[in-house]
XYZ file of C-alpha atoms in Angstrom:
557
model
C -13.224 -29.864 72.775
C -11.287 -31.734 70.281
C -11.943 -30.577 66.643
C -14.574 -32.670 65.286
C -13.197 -34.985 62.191
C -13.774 -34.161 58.363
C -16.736 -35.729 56.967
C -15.675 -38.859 55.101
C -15.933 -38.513 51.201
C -17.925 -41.764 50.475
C -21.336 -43.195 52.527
C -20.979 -45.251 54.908
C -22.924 -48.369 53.083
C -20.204 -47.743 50.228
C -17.422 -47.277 52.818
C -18.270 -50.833 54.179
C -17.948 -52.528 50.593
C -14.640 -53.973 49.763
C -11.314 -54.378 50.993
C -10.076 -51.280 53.526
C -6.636 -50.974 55.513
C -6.360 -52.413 59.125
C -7.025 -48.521 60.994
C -10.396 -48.973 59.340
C -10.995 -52.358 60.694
C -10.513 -50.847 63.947
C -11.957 -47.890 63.703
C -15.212 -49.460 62.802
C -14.891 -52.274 65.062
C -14.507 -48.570 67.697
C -17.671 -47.668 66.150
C -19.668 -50.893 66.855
C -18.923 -51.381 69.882
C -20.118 -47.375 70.708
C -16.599 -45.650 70.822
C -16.857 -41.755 69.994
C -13.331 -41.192 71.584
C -9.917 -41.794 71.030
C -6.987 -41.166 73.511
C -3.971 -41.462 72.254
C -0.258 -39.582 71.701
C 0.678 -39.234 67.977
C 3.290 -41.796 66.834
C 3.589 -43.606 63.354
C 2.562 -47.378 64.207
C -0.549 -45.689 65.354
C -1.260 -43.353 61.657
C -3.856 -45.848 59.907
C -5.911 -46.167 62.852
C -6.350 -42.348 62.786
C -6.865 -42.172 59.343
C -9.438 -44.899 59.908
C -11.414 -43.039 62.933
C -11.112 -39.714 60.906
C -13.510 -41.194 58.472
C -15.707 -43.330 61.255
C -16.451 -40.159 63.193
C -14.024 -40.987 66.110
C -12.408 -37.528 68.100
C -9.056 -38.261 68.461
C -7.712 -36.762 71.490
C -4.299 -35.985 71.771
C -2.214 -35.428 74.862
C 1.168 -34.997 76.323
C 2.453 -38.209 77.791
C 1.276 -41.836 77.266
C -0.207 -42.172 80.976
C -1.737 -38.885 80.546
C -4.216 -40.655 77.663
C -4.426 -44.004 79.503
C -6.102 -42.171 82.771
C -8.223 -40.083 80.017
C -9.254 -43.245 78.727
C -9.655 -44.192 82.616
C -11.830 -41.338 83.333
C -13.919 -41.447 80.355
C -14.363 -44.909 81.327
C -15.092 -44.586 85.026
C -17.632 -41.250 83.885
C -19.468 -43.046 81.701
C -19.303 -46.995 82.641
C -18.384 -47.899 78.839
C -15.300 -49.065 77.760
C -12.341 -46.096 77.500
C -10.034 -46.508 74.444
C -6.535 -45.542 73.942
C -3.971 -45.965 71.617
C -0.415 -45.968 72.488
C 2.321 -46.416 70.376
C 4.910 -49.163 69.994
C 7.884 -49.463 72.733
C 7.914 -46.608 74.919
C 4.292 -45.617 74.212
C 2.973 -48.604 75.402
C 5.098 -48.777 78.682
C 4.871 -45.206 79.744
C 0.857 -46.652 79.932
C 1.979 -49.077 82.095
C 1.254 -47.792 85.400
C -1.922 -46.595 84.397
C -2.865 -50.232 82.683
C -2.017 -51.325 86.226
C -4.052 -49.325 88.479
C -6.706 -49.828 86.144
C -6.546 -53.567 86.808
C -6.854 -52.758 90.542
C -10.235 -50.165 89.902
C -11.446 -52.693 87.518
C -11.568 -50.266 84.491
C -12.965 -51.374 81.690
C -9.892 -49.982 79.672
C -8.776 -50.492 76.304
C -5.392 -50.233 74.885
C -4.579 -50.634 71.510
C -1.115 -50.983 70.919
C 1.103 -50.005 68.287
C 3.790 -52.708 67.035
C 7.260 -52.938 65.072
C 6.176 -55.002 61.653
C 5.564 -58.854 61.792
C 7.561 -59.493 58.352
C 11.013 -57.723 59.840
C 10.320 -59.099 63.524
C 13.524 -60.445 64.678
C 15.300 -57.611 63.021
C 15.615 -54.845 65.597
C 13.426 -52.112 63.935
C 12.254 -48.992 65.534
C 10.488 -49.440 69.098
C 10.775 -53.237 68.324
C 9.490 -55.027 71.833
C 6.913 -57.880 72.488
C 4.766 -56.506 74.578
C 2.443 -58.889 75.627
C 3.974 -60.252 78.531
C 4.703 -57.524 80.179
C 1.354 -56.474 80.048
C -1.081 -59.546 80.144
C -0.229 -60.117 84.221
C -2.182 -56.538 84.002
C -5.047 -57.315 81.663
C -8.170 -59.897 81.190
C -6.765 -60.527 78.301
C -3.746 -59.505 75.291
C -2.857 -60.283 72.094
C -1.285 -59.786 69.122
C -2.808 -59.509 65.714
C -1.054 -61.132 62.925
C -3.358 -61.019 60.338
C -4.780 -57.997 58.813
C -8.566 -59.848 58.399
C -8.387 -60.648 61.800
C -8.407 -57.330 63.243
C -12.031 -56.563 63.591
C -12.609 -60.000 65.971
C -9.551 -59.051 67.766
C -10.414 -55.226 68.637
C -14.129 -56.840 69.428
C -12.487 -59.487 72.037
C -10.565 -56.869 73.652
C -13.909 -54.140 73.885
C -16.063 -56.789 75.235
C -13.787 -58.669 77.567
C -13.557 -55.767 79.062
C -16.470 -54.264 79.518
C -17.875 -58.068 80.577
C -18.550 -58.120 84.269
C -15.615 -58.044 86.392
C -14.624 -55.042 84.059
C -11.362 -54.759 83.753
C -8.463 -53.312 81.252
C -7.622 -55.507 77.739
C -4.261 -55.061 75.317
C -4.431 -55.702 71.356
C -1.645 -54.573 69.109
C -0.961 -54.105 65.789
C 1.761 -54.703 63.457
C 2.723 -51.730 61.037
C 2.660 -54.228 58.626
C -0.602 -55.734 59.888
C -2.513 -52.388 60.545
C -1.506 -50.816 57.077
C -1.977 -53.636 54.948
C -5.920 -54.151 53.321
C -8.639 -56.901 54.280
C -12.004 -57.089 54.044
C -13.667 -58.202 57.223
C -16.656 -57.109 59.416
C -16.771 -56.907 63.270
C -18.580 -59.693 65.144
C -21.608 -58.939 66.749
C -21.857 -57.915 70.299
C -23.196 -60.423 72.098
C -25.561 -60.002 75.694
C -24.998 -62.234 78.427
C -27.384 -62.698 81.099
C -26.534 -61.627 85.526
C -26.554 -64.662 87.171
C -27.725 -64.591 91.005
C -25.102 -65.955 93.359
C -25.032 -69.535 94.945
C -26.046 -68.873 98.217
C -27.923 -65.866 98.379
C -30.619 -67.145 100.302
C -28.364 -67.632 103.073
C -27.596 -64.434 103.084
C -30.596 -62.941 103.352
C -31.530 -65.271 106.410
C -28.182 -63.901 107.879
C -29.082 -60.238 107.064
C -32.783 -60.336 108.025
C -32.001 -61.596 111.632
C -29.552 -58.991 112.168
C -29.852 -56.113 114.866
C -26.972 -54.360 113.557
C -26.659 -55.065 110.033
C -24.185 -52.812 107.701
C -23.807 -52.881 104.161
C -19.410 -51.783 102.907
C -19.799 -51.372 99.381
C -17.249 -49.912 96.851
C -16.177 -49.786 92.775
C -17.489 -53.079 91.610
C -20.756 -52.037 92.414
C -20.501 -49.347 90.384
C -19.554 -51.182 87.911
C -22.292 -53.549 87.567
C -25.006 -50.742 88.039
C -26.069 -51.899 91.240
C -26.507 -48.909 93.135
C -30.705 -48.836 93.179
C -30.692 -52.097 94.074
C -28.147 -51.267 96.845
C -30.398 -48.565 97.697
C -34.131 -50.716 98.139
C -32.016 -53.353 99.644
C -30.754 -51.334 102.476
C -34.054 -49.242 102.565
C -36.119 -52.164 102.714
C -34.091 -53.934 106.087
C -32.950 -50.922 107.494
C -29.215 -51.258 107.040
C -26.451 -48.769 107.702
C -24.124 -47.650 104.141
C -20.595 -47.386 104.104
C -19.266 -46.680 100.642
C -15.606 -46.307 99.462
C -14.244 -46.174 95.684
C -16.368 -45.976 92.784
C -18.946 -46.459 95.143
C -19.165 -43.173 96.738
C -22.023 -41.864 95.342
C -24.291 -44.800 94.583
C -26.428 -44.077 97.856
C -26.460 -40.083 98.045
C -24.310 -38.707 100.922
C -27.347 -36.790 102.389
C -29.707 -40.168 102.445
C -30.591 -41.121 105.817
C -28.839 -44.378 105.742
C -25.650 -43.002 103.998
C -22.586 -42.944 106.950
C -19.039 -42.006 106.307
C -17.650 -40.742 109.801
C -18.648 -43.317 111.913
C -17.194 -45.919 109.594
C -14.415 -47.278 112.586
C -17.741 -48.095 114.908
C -20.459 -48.976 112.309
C -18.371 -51.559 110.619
C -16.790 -52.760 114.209
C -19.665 -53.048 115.983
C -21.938 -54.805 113.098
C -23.478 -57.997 113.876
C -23.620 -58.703 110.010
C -21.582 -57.084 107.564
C -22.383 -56.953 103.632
C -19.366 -56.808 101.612
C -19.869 -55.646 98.338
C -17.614 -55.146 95.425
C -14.626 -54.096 97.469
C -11.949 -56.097 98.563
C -11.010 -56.737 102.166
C -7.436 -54.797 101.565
C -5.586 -52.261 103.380
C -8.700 -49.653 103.006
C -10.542 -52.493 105.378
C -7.135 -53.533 108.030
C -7.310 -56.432 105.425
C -10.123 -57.429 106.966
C -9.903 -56.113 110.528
C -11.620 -53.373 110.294
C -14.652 -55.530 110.926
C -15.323 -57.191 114.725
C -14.346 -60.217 115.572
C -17.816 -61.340 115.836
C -18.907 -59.855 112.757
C -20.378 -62.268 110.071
C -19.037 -61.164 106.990
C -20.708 -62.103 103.816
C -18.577 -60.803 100.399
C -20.442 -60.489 97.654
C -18.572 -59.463 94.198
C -18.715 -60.649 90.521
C -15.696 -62.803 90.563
C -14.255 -64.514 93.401
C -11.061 -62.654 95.682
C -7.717 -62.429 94.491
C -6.468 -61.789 97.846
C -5.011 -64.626 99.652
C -3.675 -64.258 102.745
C -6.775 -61.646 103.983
C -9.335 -62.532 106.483
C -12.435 -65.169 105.054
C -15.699 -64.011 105.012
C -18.391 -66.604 106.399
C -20.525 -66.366 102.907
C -18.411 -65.725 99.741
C -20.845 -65.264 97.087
C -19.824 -64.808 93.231
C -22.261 -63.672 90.458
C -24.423 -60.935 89.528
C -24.044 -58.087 91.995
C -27.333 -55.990 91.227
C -28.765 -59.308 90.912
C -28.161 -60.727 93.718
C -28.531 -57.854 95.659
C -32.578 -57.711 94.349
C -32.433 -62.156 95.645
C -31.533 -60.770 98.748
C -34.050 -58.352 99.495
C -36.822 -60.705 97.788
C -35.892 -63.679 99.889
C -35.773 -61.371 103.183
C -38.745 -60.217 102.075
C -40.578 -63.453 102.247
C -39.447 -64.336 105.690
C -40.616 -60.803 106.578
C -38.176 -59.518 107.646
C -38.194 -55.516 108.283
C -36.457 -51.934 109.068
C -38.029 -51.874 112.562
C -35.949 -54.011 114.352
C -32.812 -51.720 113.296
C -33.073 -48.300 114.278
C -31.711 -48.263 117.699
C -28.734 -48.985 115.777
C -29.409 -46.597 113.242
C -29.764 -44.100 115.986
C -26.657 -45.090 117.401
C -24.922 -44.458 114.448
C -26.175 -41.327 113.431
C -25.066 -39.601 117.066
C -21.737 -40.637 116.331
C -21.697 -39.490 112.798
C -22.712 -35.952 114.095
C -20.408 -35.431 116.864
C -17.646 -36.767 114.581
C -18.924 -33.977 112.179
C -18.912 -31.632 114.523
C -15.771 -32.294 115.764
C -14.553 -31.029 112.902
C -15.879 -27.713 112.527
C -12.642 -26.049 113.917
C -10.685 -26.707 111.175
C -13.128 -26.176 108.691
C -13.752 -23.006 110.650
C -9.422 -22.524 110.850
C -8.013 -19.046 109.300
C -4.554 -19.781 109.837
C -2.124 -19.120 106.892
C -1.302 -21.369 105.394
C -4.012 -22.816 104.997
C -5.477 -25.894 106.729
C -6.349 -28.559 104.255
C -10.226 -28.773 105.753
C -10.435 -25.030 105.765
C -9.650 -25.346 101.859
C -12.720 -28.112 101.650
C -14.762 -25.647 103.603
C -14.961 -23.323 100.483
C -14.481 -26.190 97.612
C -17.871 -28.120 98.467
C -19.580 -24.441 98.767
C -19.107 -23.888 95.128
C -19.598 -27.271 93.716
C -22.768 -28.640 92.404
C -24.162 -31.737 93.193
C -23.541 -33.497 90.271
C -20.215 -32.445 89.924
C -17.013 -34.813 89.188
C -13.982 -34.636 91.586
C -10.843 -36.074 91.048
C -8.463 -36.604 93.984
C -4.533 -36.939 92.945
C -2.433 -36.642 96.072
C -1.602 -37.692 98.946
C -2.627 -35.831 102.705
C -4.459 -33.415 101.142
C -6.447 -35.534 99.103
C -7.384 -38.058 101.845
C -8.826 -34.965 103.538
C -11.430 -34.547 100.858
C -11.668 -38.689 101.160
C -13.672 -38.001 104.564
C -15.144 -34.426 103.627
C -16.390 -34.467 99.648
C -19.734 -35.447 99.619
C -20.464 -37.403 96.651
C -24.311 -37.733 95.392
C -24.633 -39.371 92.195
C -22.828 -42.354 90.870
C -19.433 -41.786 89.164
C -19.149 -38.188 91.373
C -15.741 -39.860 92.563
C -12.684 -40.498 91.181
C -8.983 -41.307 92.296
C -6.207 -43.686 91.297
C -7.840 -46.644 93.562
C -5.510 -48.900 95.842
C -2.674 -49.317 93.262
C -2.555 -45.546 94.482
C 0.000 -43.891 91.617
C -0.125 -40.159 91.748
C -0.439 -38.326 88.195
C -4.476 -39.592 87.503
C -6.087 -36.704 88.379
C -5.422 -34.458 85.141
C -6.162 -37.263 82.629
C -9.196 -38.236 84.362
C -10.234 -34.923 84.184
C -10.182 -35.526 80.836
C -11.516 -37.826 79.862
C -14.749 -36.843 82.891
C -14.924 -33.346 81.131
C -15.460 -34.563 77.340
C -18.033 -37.507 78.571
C -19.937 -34.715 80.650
C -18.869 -31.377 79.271
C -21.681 -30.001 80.627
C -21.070 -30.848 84.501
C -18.263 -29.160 86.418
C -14.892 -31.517 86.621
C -12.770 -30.418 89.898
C -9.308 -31.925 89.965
C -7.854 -32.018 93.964
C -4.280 -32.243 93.287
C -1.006 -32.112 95.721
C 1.983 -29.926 94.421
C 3.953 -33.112 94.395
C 1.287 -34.696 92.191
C 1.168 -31.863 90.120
C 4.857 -32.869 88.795
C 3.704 -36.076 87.723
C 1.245 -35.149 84.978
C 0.883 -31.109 85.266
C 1.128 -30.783 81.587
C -1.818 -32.340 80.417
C -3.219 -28.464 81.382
C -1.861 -27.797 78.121
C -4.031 -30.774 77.054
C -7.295 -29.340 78.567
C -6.308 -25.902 76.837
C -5.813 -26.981 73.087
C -8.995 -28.924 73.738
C -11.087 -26.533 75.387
C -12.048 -28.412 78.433
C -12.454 -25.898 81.411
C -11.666 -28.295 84.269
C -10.699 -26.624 87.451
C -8.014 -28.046 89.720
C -7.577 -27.048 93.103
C -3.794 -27.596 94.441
C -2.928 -27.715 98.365
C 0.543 -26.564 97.855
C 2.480 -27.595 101.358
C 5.933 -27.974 99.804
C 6.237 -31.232 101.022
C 6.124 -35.284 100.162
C 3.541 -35.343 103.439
C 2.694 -38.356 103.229
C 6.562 -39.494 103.571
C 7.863 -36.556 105.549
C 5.473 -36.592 108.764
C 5.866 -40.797 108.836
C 9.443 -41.005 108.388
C 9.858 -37.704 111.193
C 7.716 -39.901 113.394
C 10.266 -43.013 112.656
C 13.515 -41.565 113.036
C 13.101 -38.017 113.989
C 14.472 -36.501 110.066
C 13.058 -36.798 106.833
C 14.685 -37.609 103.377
C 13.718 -36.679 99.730
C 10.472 -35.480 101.476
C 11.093 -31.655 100.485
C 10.072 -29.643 97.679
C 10.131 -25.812 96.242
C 8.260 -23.649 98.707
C 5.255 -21.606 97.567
C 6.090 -22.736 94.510
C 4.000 -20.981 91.012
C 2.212 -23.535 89.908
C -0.539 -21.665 88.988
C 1.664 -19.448 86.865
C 2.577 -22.635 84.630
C -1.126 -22.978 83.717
C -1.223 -19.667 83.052
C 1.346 -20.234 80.901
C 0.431 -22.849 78.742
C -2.868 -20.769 78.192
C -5.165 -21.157 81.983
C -6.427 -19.095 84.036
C -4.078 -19.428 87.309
C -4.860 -17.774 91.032
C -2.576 -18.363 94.102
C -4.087 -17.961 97.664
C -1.984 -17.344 100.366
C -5.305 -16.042 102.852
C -8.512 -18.063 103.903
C -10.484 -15.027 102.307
C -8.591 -15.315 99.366
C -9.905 -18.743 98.642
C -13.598 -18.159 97.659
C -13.418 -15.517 95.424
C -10.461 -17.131 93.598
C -12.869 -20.529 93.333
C -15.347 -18.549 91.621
C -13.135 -16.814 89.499
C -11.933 -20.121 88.160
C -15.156 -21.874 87.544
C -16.224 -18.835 86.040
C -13.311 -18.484 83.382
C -14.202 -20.702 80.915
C -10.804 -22.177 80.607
C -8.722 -24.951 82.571
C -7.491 -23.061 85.440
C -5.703 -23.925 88.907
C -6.328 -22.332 92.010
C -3.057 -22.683 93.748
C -3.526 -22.893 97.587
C -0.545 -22.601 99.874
C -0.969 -24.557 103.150
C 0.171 -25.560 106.121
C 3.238 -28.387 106.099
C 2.672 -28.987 109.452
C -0.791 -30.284 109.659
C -0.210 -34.170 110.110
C -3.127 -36.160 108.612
C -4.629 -38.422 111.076
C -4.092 -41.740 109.346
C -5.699 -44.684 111.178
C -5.374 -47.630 108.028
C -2.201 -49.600 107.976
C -0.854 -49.398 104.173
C 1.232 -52.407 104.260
């Protein structure tokens, strides 16, 4: 855990008196708005704001690369449904966050990155790190500025923490002069204002359209999550008797054991659907951009802002508000044409057969003791020695879409991975950032060994801040997802290799883990134990099989 801060010398009531430099104005601006964390990578544009959340109580937590403390800020974030701050410094700092800022923007994150700056009064001059950064970020972001003047500071960290937290969540940019940020003022942050859900235009309709369905379904993914919609998800589909397909942040919001919760017979439930309910996900490559759906299926998208996606298949009802409250509209205004579960569970039925033979279907490879390993005979053991309300991070490619169809996810924000801007490196700062906003839950990062070269050193992170998150690596020594297509394509592979039973554990052990390599099925278990059980962040290194081609089914592009 990152070393709690000094006490400050004065009270706060005298601490708020006067004129204080610009890291204060943020810091307490931080502090308004809720912040207790800090992600960040030291650098000297950023040294007042520390100074300033030493003395407001804030942790700073330190790591080893810029997107390393963006996806912290991510994962804290996407654990805890509050805003995740992070503070990057000027030039390079801020675009080594970039491709975190951007698959942010795709999983609606309600990040925020504070920026450091080269000085306002020698702008112009070509000092240190000097770059504007704005536009290269606000195509990314709801919104980003630049602060110019000191007094300004706490309105413009407040903008930035509550235009992105505002439903549709997404990430925000402010940055700060040296100049600016180290100069004094004496200024207040605004107060946070509440705004009201609104329920969609048109939800009547679509609870006509729903209640005289036969074989309703409901898709719903991350923006639902978002907008804490997931009980009224729940008495929605409980209350009409409709089928639950969830992908994203979503996974979790109806628990994977609840009898209308499906995730194997996705391809026929969401084919064969008279009425499909579209909620908070996009109709992108995850859904054939649309075509995963019949042709007869009436879609109705619901979401709180409208598509960005243009050239993707229309939905018949497009409605745009409140999700959780226009989910309860729905149910109220099927209710009063009285409409019921009965009608549905043929369908149900249906369903639920295919779901178990798909299942079962796959109880050979779970069941599989070659060596290497199979990547479901790895998930075998994994979900035997998590809890139910643990946190799993997927960062890879094959071997974490395995655990997309076979981690069971009960409890909202169970889930995480980078999302459909899909850049490898997440898992480790999620972890993060997951681990300090539930320290008390265990955090399982899934991670490829190719992943694993994108961001493997924030282990040293988790070590100097004692966070005992476990990761579990299926180590094929392979770019799979490149090698097997490309094979397919032209019969040889490119830039698709890499080291062979390669010691990955023994890094982590190195920087101060606990490390275990299996090489045997009945390796695996005991090793998984022996990790959780350490006390420290530890990888459990699992060589398997580089010939195991992952049955893909959506197009990508």
């Amino acid at each position: 855990m990152a070393k709690a801060p000094e006490q400050a010398t004065e009270a706060p009531a005298e601490r708020g008196k006067g004129a204080v430099h610009g890291g204060h104005l943020v810091a307490r601006t931080l502090s308004s708005r809720g912040v207790t964390k800090l992600f960040t990578l030291s650098g000297g544009h950023l040294f007042s704001i520390f100074d300033g959340c030493k003395d407001e109580g804030i942790d700073v937590v330190d790591t080893r690369h810029e997107q390393g403390a963006t996806w912290a800020a991510e994962g804290w974030a996407k654990a805890t449904r509050s805003a995740g701050v992070c503070a990057l410094t000027a030039g390079p700092g801020v675009t080594n966050g970039m491709s975190a800022i951007a698959g942010a923007q795709q999983n609606a994150s309600p990040l925020v990155v504070l920026g450091g700056r080269a000085p306002e009064m020698r702008w112009g001059s070509g000092s240190l790190q000097e770059i504007d950064h704005v536009p290269f970020v606000r195509p990314l972001t709801k919104s980003a500025q630049t602060v110019k003047d000191t007094a300004a500071i706490p309105e413009a960290t407040a903008h930035a923490l509550d235009t992105a937290r505002a439903l549709p969540t997404g990430p925000t940019f402010v940055d700060y002069p040296l100049d600016v940020v180290f100069q004094e003022a004496e200024a207040e942050p605004p107060p946070l204002e509440h705004v009201a859900e609104v329920v969609a235009d048109g939800a009547d309709e679509a609870a006509a359209v729903l209640a005289a369905a036969e074989r309703p379904v409901i898709m719903a993914g991350t923006n639902l999550y978002w907008a804490h919609g997931e009980r009224e998800l729940r008495e929605l589909a409980e209350a009409l008797g409709i089928a639950v397909f969830l992908n994203g942040m979503g996974r979790g919001c109806l628990p994977a054991d609840h009898e209308l919760a499906f995730s194997r017979a996705r391809g026929k439930g969401l084919k064969e659907a008279d009425v499909a309910l579209v909620v908070g996900v996009p109709l992108d490559f995850r859904l054939g951009f649309g075509g995963s759906f019949g042709e007869e299926t009436r879609l109705i998208q619901l979401d709180s802002a409208p598509s960005r996606l243009e050239a993707t298949r229309r939905p018949e009802l497009a409605l745009v508000g409140g999700v959780a409250a226009t989910l309860r509209a729905i149910r109220g205004a099927a209710a009063a044409e009285g409409a019921g579960a009965e009608r549905t569970t043929a369908w149900l039925g249906d369903l639920r057969a295919t779901e178990n033979e798909k299942r079962a279907a796959e109880k050979g490879d779970f069941d599989d003791e070659r060596a290497p390993l199979h990547p479901l005979r790895v998930y075998r053991d994994v979900r035997e020695v998590l809890d139910r309300d643990a946190i799993v991070i997927g960062d890879g490619g094959d071997f974490v879409s395995y655990a997309g169809r076979v981690i069971e996810t009960f409890e909202p924000g169970c889930w995480m991975d980078p999302g459909p801007y899909g850049c490898l490196g997440a898992g480790p700062g999620q972890a993060i950032g997951a681990k300090l906003a539930h320290p008390e839950r265990q955090v399982c990062v899934l991670l490829g060994d190719g992943a694993f070269g994108f961001s493997g050193l924030e282990f040293d992170s988790m070590v100097r801040h004692g966070l005992p998150v476990v990761g579990v690596m299926g180590n094929n020594g392979i770019w799979a997802l490149e090698k097997h297509p490309m094979e397919f394509l032209y019969g040889y592979s490119i830039a698709a290799e890499l080291r062979q039973e390669a010691r990955y554990d023994q890094v982590v052990e190195a920087l101060g883990g606990h490390g275990e390599l299996v090489r045997e099925p009945a390796e695996l278990r005991p090793a998984l134990e022996r990790a959780f059980e350490s006390g420290k962040p530890a990888l459990v290194n699992v060589l398997t099989d580089p010939s195991v081609v992952y049955p893909r089914k959506a197009v990508l592009a």
